PDB file of C-alpha atoms and ligand atoms in Angstrom:
ATOM      1  CA  UNK A  82     -46.188-244.777  79.034  1.00 91.00           C
ATOM      2  CA  UNK A  83     -46.062-241.395  81.329  1.00 95.00           C
ATOM      3  CA  UNK A  84     -47.049-238.826  78.895  1.00 97.00           C
ATOM      4  CA  UNK A  85     -44.621-235.666  78.534  1.00 98.00           C
ATOM      5  CA  UNK A  86     -47.187-232.555  79.895  1.00 97.00           C
ATOM      6  CA  UNK A  87     -44.311-230.073  79.390  1.00 96.00           C
ATOM      7  CA  UNK A  88     -40.597-229.532  78.731  1.00 97.00           C
ATOM      8  CA  UNK A  89     -39.418-226.123  80.358  1.00 96.00           C
ATOM      9  CA  UNK A  90     -36.695-224.338  78.629  1.00 93.00           C
ATOM     10  CA  UNK A  91     -33.287-223.169  80.050  1.00 90.00           C
ATOM     11  CA  UNK A  92     -33.765-220.299  82.636  1.00 94.00           C
ATOM     12  CA  UNK A  93     -31.312-217.484  83.223  1.00 96.00           C
ATOM     13  CA  UNK A  94     -28.804-217.465  85.762  1.00 97.00           C
ATOM     14  CA  UNK A  95     -29.124-215.210  89.166  1.00 97.00           C
ATOM     15  CA  UNK A  96     -26.523-215.159  91.923  1.00 98.00           C
ATOM     16  CA  UNK A  97     -28.115-216.683  95.558  1.00 96.00           C
ATOM     17  CA  UNK A  98     -25.709-214.660  97.676  1.00 96.00           C
ATOM     18  CA  UNK A  99     -22.266-214.750  96.026  1.00 97.00           C
ATOM     19  CA  UNK A 100     -21.570-218.133  96.060  1.00 98.00           C
ATOM     20  CA  UNK A 101     -24.174-219.769  93.906  1.00 98.00           C
ATOM     21  CA  UNK A 102     -25.061-218.770  90.011  1.00 98.00           C
ATOM     22  CA  UNK A 103     -28.456-220.578  90.167  1.00 98.00           C
ATOM     23  CA  UNK A 104     -30.744-221.527  87.242  1.00 98.00           C
ATOM     24  CA  UNK A 105     -34.318-222.355  88.783  1.00 98.00           C
ATOM     25  CA  UNK A 106     -35.462-225.205  86.915  1.00 98.00           C
ATOM     26  CA  UNK A 107     -38.527-225.816  89.014  1.00 98.00           C
ATOM     27  CA  UNK A 108     -40.568-223.256  91.027  1.00 97.00           C
ATOM     28  CA  UNK A 109     -44.234-223.399  92.593  1.00 97.00           C
ATOM     29  CA  UNK A 110     -44.680-220.198  91.869  1.00 93.00           C
ATOM     30  CA  UNK A 111     -47.304-220.441  88.725  1.00 89.00           C
ATOM     31  CA  UNK A 112     -49.126-223.746  89.995  1.00 96.00           C
ATOM     32  CA  UNK A 113     -48.146-225.438  93.426  1.00 98.00           C
ATOM     33  CA  UNK A 114     -50.066-228.427  92.436  1.00 98.00           C
ATOM     34  CA  UNK A 115     -48.890-229.189  89.397  1.00 97.00           C
ATOM     35  CA  UNK A 116     -44.851-229.823  90.920  1.00 98.00           C
ATOM     36  CA  UNK A 117     -46.526-230.682  94.385  1.00 98.00           C
ATOM     37  CA  UNK A 118     -44.893-232.296  96.653  1.00 98.00           C
ATOM     38  CA  UNK A 119     -41.788-230.304  95.104  1.00 98.00           C
ATOM     39  CA  UNK A 120     -41.731-226.685  95.685  1.00 98.00           C
ATOM     40  CA  UNK A 121     -38.204-225.579  93.886  1.00 98.00           C
ATOM     41  CA  UNK A 122     -35.163-227.221  92.216  1.00 98.00           C
ATOM     42  CA  UNK A 123     -32.259-224.677  91.927  1.00 98.00           C
ATOM     43  CA  UNK A 124     -29.252-225.914  89.639  1.00 98.00           C
ATOM     44  CA  UNK A 125     -26.044-223.849  90.688  1.00 98.00           C
ATOM     45  CA  UNK A 126     -23.241-223.944  88.101  1.00 96.00           C
ATOM     46  CA  UNK A 127     -21.664-225.407  86.538  1.00 97.00           C
ATOM     47  CA  UNK A 128     -18.993-222.459  87.506  1.00 98.00           C
ATOM     48  CA  UNK A 129     -15.049-222.226  88.116  1.00 98.00           C
ATOM     49  CA  UNK A 130     -14.600-219.989  91.370  1.00 98.00           C
ATOM     50  CA  UNK A 131     -11.085-218.012  91.420  1.00 98.00           C
ATOM     51  CA  UNK A 132      -9.529-218.894  95.291  1.00 98.00           C
ATOM     52  CA  UNK A 133     -10.497-216.358  97.520  1.00 98.00           C
ATOM     53  CA  UNK A 134     -10.108-215.506 101.107  1.00 97.00           C
ATOM     54  CA  UNK A 135     -13.276-215.048 102.645  1.00 97.00           C
ATOM     55  CA  UNK A 136     -15.776-217.953 102.072  1.00 98.00           C
ATOM     56  CA  UNK A 137     -18.618-216.968  99.333  1.00 98.00           C
ATOM     57  CA  UNK A 138     -22.217-218.099  99.680  1.00 98.00           C
ATOM     58  CA  UNK A 139     -25.400-217.306 102.162  1.00 97.00           C
ATOM     59  CA  UNK A 140     -25.033-215.774 105.510  1.00 96.00           C
ATOM     60  CA  UNK A 141     -27.481-216.790 108.369  1.00 96.00           C
ATOM     61  CA  UNK A 142     -31.095-216.909 106.771  1.00 97.00           C
ATOM     62  CA  UNK A 143     -33.928-218.701 107.796  1.00 97.00           C
ATOM     63  CA  UNK A 144     -36.580-221.590 106.703  1.00 98.00           C
ATOM     64  CA  UNK A 145     -39.871-222.939 107.770  1.00 98.00           C
ATOM     65  CA  UNK A 146     -42.705-225.477 106.515  1.00 98.00           C
ATOM     66  CA  UNK A 147     -40.568-227.420 104.190  1.00 98.00           C
ATOM     67  CA  UNK A 148     -37.400-229.692 103.719  1.00 98.00           C
ATOM     68  CA  UNK A 149     -34.241-228.482 101.717  1.00 98.00           C
ATOM     69  CA  UNK A 150     -31.973-231.081  99.783  1.00 98.00           C
ATOM     70  CA  UNK A 151     -28.834-230.288  98.246  1.00 98.00           C
ATOM     71  CA  UNK A 152     -27.009-232.932  96.325  1.00 98.00           C
ATOM     72  CA  UNK A 153     -23.117-231.494  95.694  1.00 98.00           C
ATOM     73  CA  UNK A 154     -21.530-232.462  92.166  1.00 98.00           C
ATOM     74  CA  UNK A 155     -18.575-230.786  92.794  1.00 98.00           C
ATOM     75  CA  UNK A 156     -17.079-228.231  95.273  1.00 98.00           C
ATOM     76  CA  UNK A 157     -18.075-228.483  98.635  1.00 98.00           C
ATOM     77  CA  UNK A 158     -19.975-226.379 100.963  1.00 98.00           C
ATOM     78  CA  UNK A 159     -19.761-226.074 104.698  1.00 97.00           C
ATOM     79  CA  UNK A 160     -23.402-225.809 106.551  1.00 96.00           C
ATOM     80  CA  UNK A 161     -24.168-224.485 110.164  1.00 95.00           C
ATOM     81  CA  UNK A 162     -27.435-224.231 111.797  1.00 96.00           C
ATOM     82  CA  UNK A 163     -29.958-223.145 115.037  1.00 95.00           C
ATOM     83  CA  UNK A 164     -30.521-226.527 115.645  1.00 93.00           C
ATOM     84  CA  UNK A 165     -26.705-227.290 116.308  1.00 91.00           C
ATOM     85  CA  UNK A 166     -26.126-229.312 112.779  1.00 89.00           C
ATOM     86  CA  UNK A 167     -23.544-228.516 110.944  1.00 90.00           C
ATOM     87  CA  UNK A 168     -20.823-230.113 108.373  1.00 93.00           C
ATOM     88  CA  UNK A 169     -19.264-230.300 105.022  1.00 97.00           C
ATOM     89  CA  UNK A 170     -21.266-231.862 101.758  1.00 98.00           C
ATOM     90  CA  UNK A 171     -18.579-233.085  99.184  1.00 98.00           C
ATOM     91  CA  UNK A 172     -18.898-234.340  96.005  1.00 98.00           C
ATOM     92  CA  UNK A 173     -21.547-236.742  96.101  1.00 98.00           C
ATOM     93  CA  UNK A 174     -22.653-236.089  99.577  1.00 98.00           C
ATOM     94  CA  UNK A 175     -26.652-235.367 100.023  1.00 98.00           C
ATOM     95  CA  UNK A 176     -27.519-232.920 103.169  1.00 97.00           C
ATOM     96  CA  UNK A 177     -31.195-233.645 103.985  1.00 97.00           C
ATOM     97  CA  UNK A 178     -32.460-230.283 105.937  1.00 97.00           C
ATOM     98  CA  UNK A 179     -36.029-230.731 108.091  1.00 97.00           C
ATOM     99  CA  UNK A 180     -36.513-226.844 108.631  1.00 97.00           C
ATOM    100  CA  UNK A 181     -39.840-228.072 110.062  1.00 97.00           C
ATOM    101  CA  UNK A 182     -41.012-225.379 112.564  1.00 96.00           C
ATOM    102  CA  UNK A 183     -38.102-223.049 111.908  1.00 97.00           C
ATOM    103  CA  UNK A 184     -34.655-223.087 111.585  1.00 97.00           C
ATOM    104  CA  UNK A 185     -31.663-220.135 110.576  1.00 97.00           C
ATOM    105  CA  UNK A 186     -28.614-221.484 108.901  1.00 97.00           C
ATOM    106  CA  UNK A 187     -25.662-220.329 106.264  1.00 97.00           C
ATOM    107  CA  UNK A 188     -24.721-222.154 103.519  1.00 98.00           C
ATOM    108  CA  UNK A 189     -21.029-221.198 102.475  1.00 98.00           C
ATOM    109  CA  UNK A 190     -18.403-222.843 100.431  1.00 98.00           C
ATOM    110  CA  UNK A 191     -16.419-224.564 102.506  1.00 98.00           C
ATOM    111  CA  UNK A 192     -13.031-223.249 103.761  1.00 98.00           C
ATOM    112  CA  UNK A 193     -10.879-225.509 101.922  1.00 98.00           C
ATOM    113  CA  UNK A 194     -12.720-224.651  98.643  1.00 98.00           C
ATOM    114  CA  UNK A 195     -12.585-221.663  99.316  1.00 98.00           C
ATOM    115  CA  UNK A 196      -8.645-221.594  99.349  1.00 98.00           C
ATOM    116  CA  UNK A 197      -8.429-223.732  96.138  1.00 98.00           C
ATOM    117  CA  UNK A 198     -11.676-222.557  94.107  1.00 98.00           C
ATOM    118  CA  UNK A 199     -12.181-224.786  91.073  1.00 98.00           C
ATOM    119  CA  UNK A 200     -15.474-226.657  89.307  1.00 98.00           C
ATOM    120  CA  UNK A 201     -18.804-225.928  91.284  1.00 98.00           C
ATOM    121  CA  UNK A 202     -21.695-227.431  90.365  1.00 98.00           C
ATOM    122  CA  UNK A 203     -24.609-228.583  93.181  1.00 98.00           C
ATOM    123  CA  UNK A 204     -28.612-228.413  93.083  1.00 98.00           C
ATOM    124  CA  UNK A 205     -30.753-227.648  95.918  1.00 98.00           C
ATOM    125  CA  UNK A 206     -34.635-229.471  96.149  1.00 98.00           C
ATOM    126  CA  UNK A 207     -37.511-227.770  98.268  1.00 98.00           C
ATOM    127  CA  UNK A 208     -39.710-230.466  99.566  1.00 98.00           C
ATOM    128  CA  UNK A 209     -42.937-229.262 100.669  1.00 98.00           C
ATOM    129  CA  UNK A 210     -44.427-230.853 103.803  1.00 98.00           C
ATOM    130  CA  UNK A 211     -47.699-231.705 104.596  1.00 98.00           C
ATOM    131  CA  UNK A 212     -49.335-229.485 107.059  1.00 98.00           C
ATOM    132  CA  UNK A 213     -49.627-232.169 109.862  1.00 98.00           C
ATOM    133  CA  UNK A 214     -45.671-232.196 109.721  1.00 98.00           C
ATOM    134  CA  UNK A 215     -44.823-228.610 109.079  1.00 98.00           C
ATOM    135  CA  UNK A 216     -44.004-227.885 113.086  1.00 97.00           C
ATOM    136  CA  UNK A 217     -41.780-230.584 112.905  1.00 97.00           C
ATOM    137  CA  UNK A 218     -38.409-230.679 114.843  1.00 96.00           C
ATOM    138  CA  UNK A 219     -35.926-229.031 112.563  1.00 96.00           C
ATOM    139  CA  UNK A 220     -32.879-231.110 111.823  1.00 93.00           C
ATOM    140  CA  UNK A 221     -30.761-232.600 109.047  1.00 90.00           C
ATOM    141  CA  UNK A 222     -29.304-235.834 107.651  1.00 95.00           C
ATOM    142  CA  UNK A 223     -26.271-235.894 106.438  1.00 96.00           C
ATOM    143  CA  UNK A 224     -25.979-238.464 103.596  1.00 98.00           C
ATOM    144  CA  UNK A 225     -22.384-239.505 102.840  1.00 98.00           C
ATOM    145  CA  UNK A 226     -21.539-240.713  99.188  1.00 98.00           C
ATOM    146  CA  UNK A 227     -20.539-243.718 100.301  1.00 98.00           C
ATOM    147  CA  UNK A 228     -23.849-244.665 101.726  1.00 98.00           C
ATOM    148  CA  UNK A 229     -25.740-243.594  98.215  1.00 98.00           C
ATOM    149  CA  UNK A 230     -26.413-246.959  96.377  1.00 98.00           C
ATOM    150  CA  UNK A 231     -25.347-246.986  92.980  1.00 98.00           C
ATOM    151  CA  UNK A 232     -27.130-249.134  90.524  1.00 98.00           C
ATOM    152  CA  UNK A 233     -25.122-250.283  87.043  1.00 98.00           C
ATOM    153  CA  UNK A 234     -27.453-250.405  84.303  1.00 97.00           C
ATOM    154  CA  UNK A 235     -27.180-252.968  81.632  1.00 93.00           C
ATOM    155  CA  UNK A 236     -24.696-253.129  78.432  1.00 91.00           C
ATOM    156  CA  UNK A 237     -22.759-250.303  80.100  1.00 94.00           C
ATOM    157  CA  UNK A 238     -25.644-247.576  79.362  1.00 97.00           C
ATOM    158  CA  UNK A 239     -24.759-245.519  82.877  1.00 98.00           C
ATOM    159  CA  UNK A 240     -25.955-245.712  86.819  1.00 98.00           C
ATOM    160  CA  UNK A 241     -28.325-244.698  88.603  1.00 98.00           C
ATOM    161  CA  UNK A 242     -27.863-243.624  92.242  1.00 98.00           C
ATOM    162  CA  UNK A 243     -30.840-243.839  94.564  1.00 98.00           C
ATOM    163  CA  UNK A 244     -30.844-241.086  97.399  1.00 98.00           C
ATOM    164  CA  UNK A 245     -34.688-241.256  98.228  1.00 98.00           C
ATOM    165  CA  UNK A 246     -37.098-243.818  96.786  1.00 98.00           C
ATOM    166  CA  UNK A 247     -36.516-247.770  95.763  1.00 98.00           C
ATOM    167  CA  UNK A 248     -35.250-247.761  92.210  1.00 97.00           C
ATOM    168  CA  UNK A 249     -34.969-251.824  90.860  1.00 96.00           C
ATOM    169  CA  UNK A 250     -35.341-252.936  94.278  1.00 97.00           C
ATOM    170  CA  UNK A 251     -32.444-251.157  96.067  1.00 98.00           C
ATOM    171  CA  UNK A 252     -33.866-248.302  98.781  1.00 98.00           C
ATOM    172  CA  UNK A 253     -32.008-245.262  98.961  1.00 98.00           C
ATOM    173  CA  UNK A 254     -31.098-243.954 102.464  1.00 98.00           C
ATOM    174  CA  UNK A 255     -32.797-240.555 102.922  1.00 98.00           C
ATOM    175  CA  UNK A 256     -35.783-240.575 105.329  1.00 98.00           C
ATOM    176  CA  UNK A 257     -38.485-238.356 103.872  1.00 98.00           C
ATOM    177  CA  UNK A 258     -42.047-237.649 105.387  1.00 98.00           C
ATOM    178  CA  UNK A 259     -44.371-238.472 102.258  1.00 98.00           C
ATOM    179  CA  UNK A 260     -43.201-241.115  99.657  1.00 98.00           C
ATOM    180  CA  UNK A 261     -41.063-239.696  97.262  1.00 97.00           C
ATOM    181  CA  UNK A 262     -37.937-240.828  94.983  1.00 98.00           C
ATOM    182  CA  UNK A 263     -34.872-238.927  93.978  1.00 98.00           C
ATOM    183  CA  UNK A 264     -32.408-240.774  91.410  1.00 98.00           C
ATOM    184  CA  UNK A 265     -29.318-239.482  90.345  1.00 98.00           C
ATOM    185  CA  UNK A 266     -28.614-240.780  86.848  1.00 98.00           C
ATOM    186  CA  UNK A 267     -25.860-241.008  84.235  1.00 98.00           C
ATOM    187  CA  UNK A 268     -25.968-242.245  80.817  1.00 98.00           C
ATOM    188  CA  UNK A 269     -23.980-243.096  78.304  1.00 98.00           C
ATOM    189  CA  UNK A 270     -24.047-241.764  74.968  1.00 98.00           C
ATOM    190  CA  UNK A 271     -27.346-243.976  72.678  1.00 98.00           C
ATOM    191  CA  UNK A 272     -27.831-245.777  76.107  1.00 98.00           C
ATOM    192  CA  UNK A 273     -32.090-246.513  76.230  1.00 97.00           C
ATOM    193  CA  UNK A 274     -33.863-247.054  79.326  1.00 97.00           C
ATOM    194  CA  UNK A 275     -37.445-248.031  80.465  1.00 96.00           C
ATOM    195  CA  UNK A 276     -37.494-245.779  83.640  1.00 97.00           C
ATOM    196  CA  UNK A 277     -40.476-247.484  85.767  1.00 97.00           C
ATOM    197  CA  UNK A 278     -42.117-244.572  88.319  1.00 97.00           C
ATOM    198  CA  UNK A 279     -44.401-244.769  90.947  1.00 95.00           C
ATOM    199  CA  UNK A 280     -47.894-244.646  89.207  1.00 93.00           C
ATOM    200  CA  UNK A 281     -50.056-241.394  90.461  1.00 97.00           C
ATOM    201  CA  UNK A 282     -47.000-239.735  91.662  1.00 98.00           C
ATOM    202  CA  UNK A 283     -45.857-235.921  89.991  1.00 98.00           C
ATOM    203  CA  UNK A 284     -42.607-236.811  88.340  1.00 98.00           C
ATOM    204  CA  UNK A 285     -39.726-234.821  86.591  1.00 98.00           C
ATOM    205  CA  UNK A 286     -37.088-235.166  84.487  1.00 98.00           C
ATOM    206  CA  UNK A 287     -34.362-232.548  85.191  1.00 98.00           C
ATOM    207  CA  UNK A 288     -31.530-232.763  82.705  1.00 98.00           C
ATOM    208  CA  UNK A 289     -28.382-231.350  84.429  1.00 98.00           C
ATOM    209  CA  UNK A 290     -25.757-232.186  81.244  1.00 98.00           C
ATOM    210  CA  UNK A 291     -26.262-233.573  77.980  1.00 98.00           C
ATOM    211  CA  UNK A 292     -29.360-234.328  75.919  1.00 98.00           C
ATOM    212  CA  UNK A 293     -31.933-236.832  76.372  1.00 98.00           C
ATOM    213  CA  UNK A 294     -35.012-237.895  73.898  1.00 98.00           C
ATOM    214  CA  UNK A 295     -37.718-239.263  76.141  1.00 98.00           C
ATOM    215  CA  UNK A 296     -40.364-241.493  74.272  1.00 97.00           C
ATOM    216  CA  UNK A 297     -39.156-240.897  71.043  1.00 96.00           C
ATOM    217  CA  UNK A 298     -40.054-237.454  70.741  1.00 93.00           C
ATOM    218  CA  UNK A 299     -39.174-234.887  73.036  1.00 96.00           C
ATOM    219  CA  UNK A 300     -35.953-233.626  73.273  1.00 97.00           C
ATOM    220  CA  UNK A 301     -34.023-231.848  76.447  1.00 98.00           C
ATOM    221  CA  UNK A 302     -31.236-230.495  77.245  1.00 98.00           C
ATOM    222  CA  UNK A 303     -29.026-228.743  80.272  1.00 98.00           C
ATOM    223  CA  UNK A 304     -30.997-227.228  82.819  1.00 98.00           C
ATOM    224  CA  UNK A 305     -34.122-228.138  80.594  1.00 98.00           C
ATOM    225  CA  UNK A 306     -37.113-230.286  82.742  1.00 98.00           C
ATOM    226  CA  UNK A 307     -39.325-232.835  81.248  1.00 98.00           C
ATOM    227  CA  UNK A 308     -42.664-232.996  83.461  1.00 98.00           C
ATOM    228  CA  UNK A 309     -44.798-236.330  83.010  1.00 98.00           C
ATOM    229  CA  UNK A 310     -48.140-236.885  83.637  1.00 97.00           C
ATOM    230  CA  UNK A 311     -49.184-238.576  86.582  1.00 97.00           C
ATOM    231  CA  UNK A 312     -51.003-241.539  85.080  1.00 96.00           C
ATOM    232  CA  UNK A 313     -48.944-244.273  83.798  1.00 96.00           C
ATOM    233  CA  UNK A 314     -45.792-245.785  85.134  1.00 95.00           C
ATOM    234  CA  UNK A 315     -42.932-245.660  82.628  1.00 97.00           C
ATOM    235  CA  UNK A 316     -40.911-243.412  80.667  1.00 97.00           C
ATOM    236  CA  UNK A 317     -38.705-244.043  77.766  1.00 98.00           C
ATOM    237  CA  UNK A 318     -35.047-242.307  77.873  1.00 98.00           C
ATOM    238  CA  UNK A 319     -32.377-242.213  75.004  1.00 98.00           C
ATOM    239  CA  UNK A 320     -29.629-240.547  75.645  1.00 98.00           C
ATOM    240  CA  UNK A 321     -28.178-238.469  72.448  1.00 98.00           C
ATOM    241  CA  UNK A 322     -24.707-237.648  74.604  1.00 97.00           C
ATOM    242  CA  UNK A 323     -23.614-239.004  77.560  1.00 98.00           C
ATOM    243  CA  UNK A 324     -26.080-236.817  79.842  1.00 98.00           C
ATOM    244  CA  UNK A 325     -26.967-236.776  83.808  1.00 98.00           C
ATOM    245  CA  UNK A 326     -30.188-236.377  84.830  1.00 98.00           C
ATOM    246  CA  UNK A 327     -32.191-236.476  88.205  1.00 98.00           C
ATOM    247  CA  UNK A 328     -35.379-238.248  88.326  1.00 98.00           C
ATOM    248  CA  UNK A 329     -37.665-236.017  91.121  1.00 98.00           C
ATOM    249  CA  UNK A 330     -40.910-238.303  91.873  1.00 98.00           C
ATOM    250  CA  UNK A 331     -43.257-237.818  94.782  1.00 98.00           C
ATOM    251  CA  UNK A 332     -46.942-238.887  96.105  1.00 98.00           C
ATOM    252  CA  UNK A 333     -48.565-235.079  95.369  1.00 98.00           C
ATOM    253  CA  UNK A 334     -49.535-233.370  98.990  1.00 98.00           C
ATOM    254  CA  UNK A 335     -53.468-232.304  98.182  1.00 96.00           C
ATOM    255  CA  UNK A 336     -53.384-229.179 100.502  1.00 98.00           C
ATOM    256  CA  UNK A 337     -52.660-225.049  99.855  1.00 98.00           C
ATOM    257  CA  UNK A 338     -48.781-223.801  99.129  1.00 98.00           C
ATOM    258  CA  UNK A 339     -48.747-220.498 100.907  1.00 98.00           C
ATOM    259  CA  UNK A 340     -45.157-218.943 100.270  1.00 97.00           C
ATOM    260  CA  UNK A 341     -42.962-215.800 101.377  1.00 97.00           C
ATOM    261  CA  UNK A 342     -39.146-216.432 100.204  1.00 95.00           C
ATOM    262  CA  UNK A 343     -38.130-219.116 102.493  1.00 97.00           C
ATOM    263  CA  UNK A 344     -41.279-219.727 104.356  1.00 98.00           C
ATOM    264  CA  UNK A 345     -43.862-221.915 102.799  1.00 98.00           C
ATOM    265  CA  UNK A 346     -46.943-222.786 105.244  1.00 98.00           C
ATOM    266  CA  UNK A 347     -50.291-223.897 104.456  1.00 98.00           C
ATOM    267  CA  UNK A 348     -52.422-220.894 105.281  1.00 98.00           C
ATOM    268  CA  UNK A 349     -52.155-217.240 105.583  1.00 98.00           C
ATOM    269  CA  UNK A 350     -52.470-217.358 109.309  1.00 98.00           C
ATOM    270  CA  UNK A 351     -49.386-219.978 109.831  1.00 98.00           C
ATOM    271  CA  UNK A 352     -47.123-217.771 107.536  1.00 98.00           C
ATOM    272  CA  UNK A 353     -47.815-214.930 109.195  1.00 97.00           C
ATOM    273  CA  UNK A 354     -46.656-217.123 112.517  1.00 97.00           C
ATOM    274  CA  UNK A 355     -43.985-218.328 111.044  1.00 96.00           C
ATOM    275  CA  UNK A 356     -42.476-214.621 109.934  1.00 96.00           C
ATOM    276  CA  UNK A 357     -43.333-213.292 112.804  1.00 96.00           C
ATOM    277  CA  UNK A 358     -41.796-216.026 115.173  1.00 95.00           C
ATOM    278  CA  UNK A 359     -38.309-215.611 112.763  1.00 95.00           C
ATOM    279  CA  UNK A 360     -38.883-211.697 113.337  1.00 95.00           C
ATOM    280  CA  UNK A 361     -38.769-212.463 116.964  1.00 95.00           C
ATOM    281  CA  UNK A 362     -36.172-214.761 117.272  1.00 92.00           C
ATOM    282  CA  UNK A 363     -38.052-217.829 118.360  1.00 92.00           C
ATOM    283  CA  UNK A 364     -37.060-219.964 115.531  1.00 91.00           C
ATOM    284  CA  UNK A 365     -33.159-219.912 116.953  1.00 87.00           C
ATOM    285  CA  UNK A 366     -30.394-217.937 116.067  1.00 87.00           C
ATOM    286  CA  UNK A 367     -26.694-219.304 114.922  1.00 89.00           C
ATOM    287  CA  UNK A 368     -24.138-219.537 117.099  1.00 80.00           C
ATOM    288  CA  UNK A 369     -21.208-217.179 116.710  1.00 72.00           C
TER     289      UNK A 369
HETATM  290 MN1   MN B1643     -30.868-221.567 102.785  1.00 60.36          MN
END
């Protein structure tokens, strides 16, 4: 059984731009090694937006040295980037963006969602890249909901959507630079699930709604994260009510993490270069 090392409490909300009321469930700031290969997990919403004329969100900004993974549950996000990528991320869809050597993008509510308003809920995960891949060409994988396998659990206990990694022999569609798993799990009230996780990987259970009890003794509710020891390979979940959670597991990257805002590099020198590249327009611009 994997031991629980820590349960984080639900953080306060802050706004990212005017479109994303975010709680930062995981951050690399205090101890990067503890959460590696992950850097951040932001949970936006749930929030109900009124109809509007101008799309809310975040205008053009850079990223370098890592990947962003956006999973939309409710609402719609429109994306456009300096590598020529663009698209709409709707409910159930996942966008896996490799910033790598550097990208500039905007993240806005889609035109349709802006007009109608309504419930909005998404997560954005930042996944670090090993130093050898930090200069990878920017790009993104648009992963549609219908291409994400869903495994129904026995006895109506719920379901597992496999975004990345392999669950019960089923492998998710995301291509990753290092071994990692992202599973979007729904549990019905009173469901029990013994979850197998890769031994040696960093592992976290982020509760997005409801309440779960882990290993029979530790409870976690909305916007709380259960951090698990890397030793051992199973964890026991009990849903105290209908619950949704995101399981994140990944092979740790044993390298320095030097971050400044949207840049995360492996050394101060590499960070200074990335910032200089951005300021001098060398990581591209968004077309108007
Ligand atoms: Mn961004």
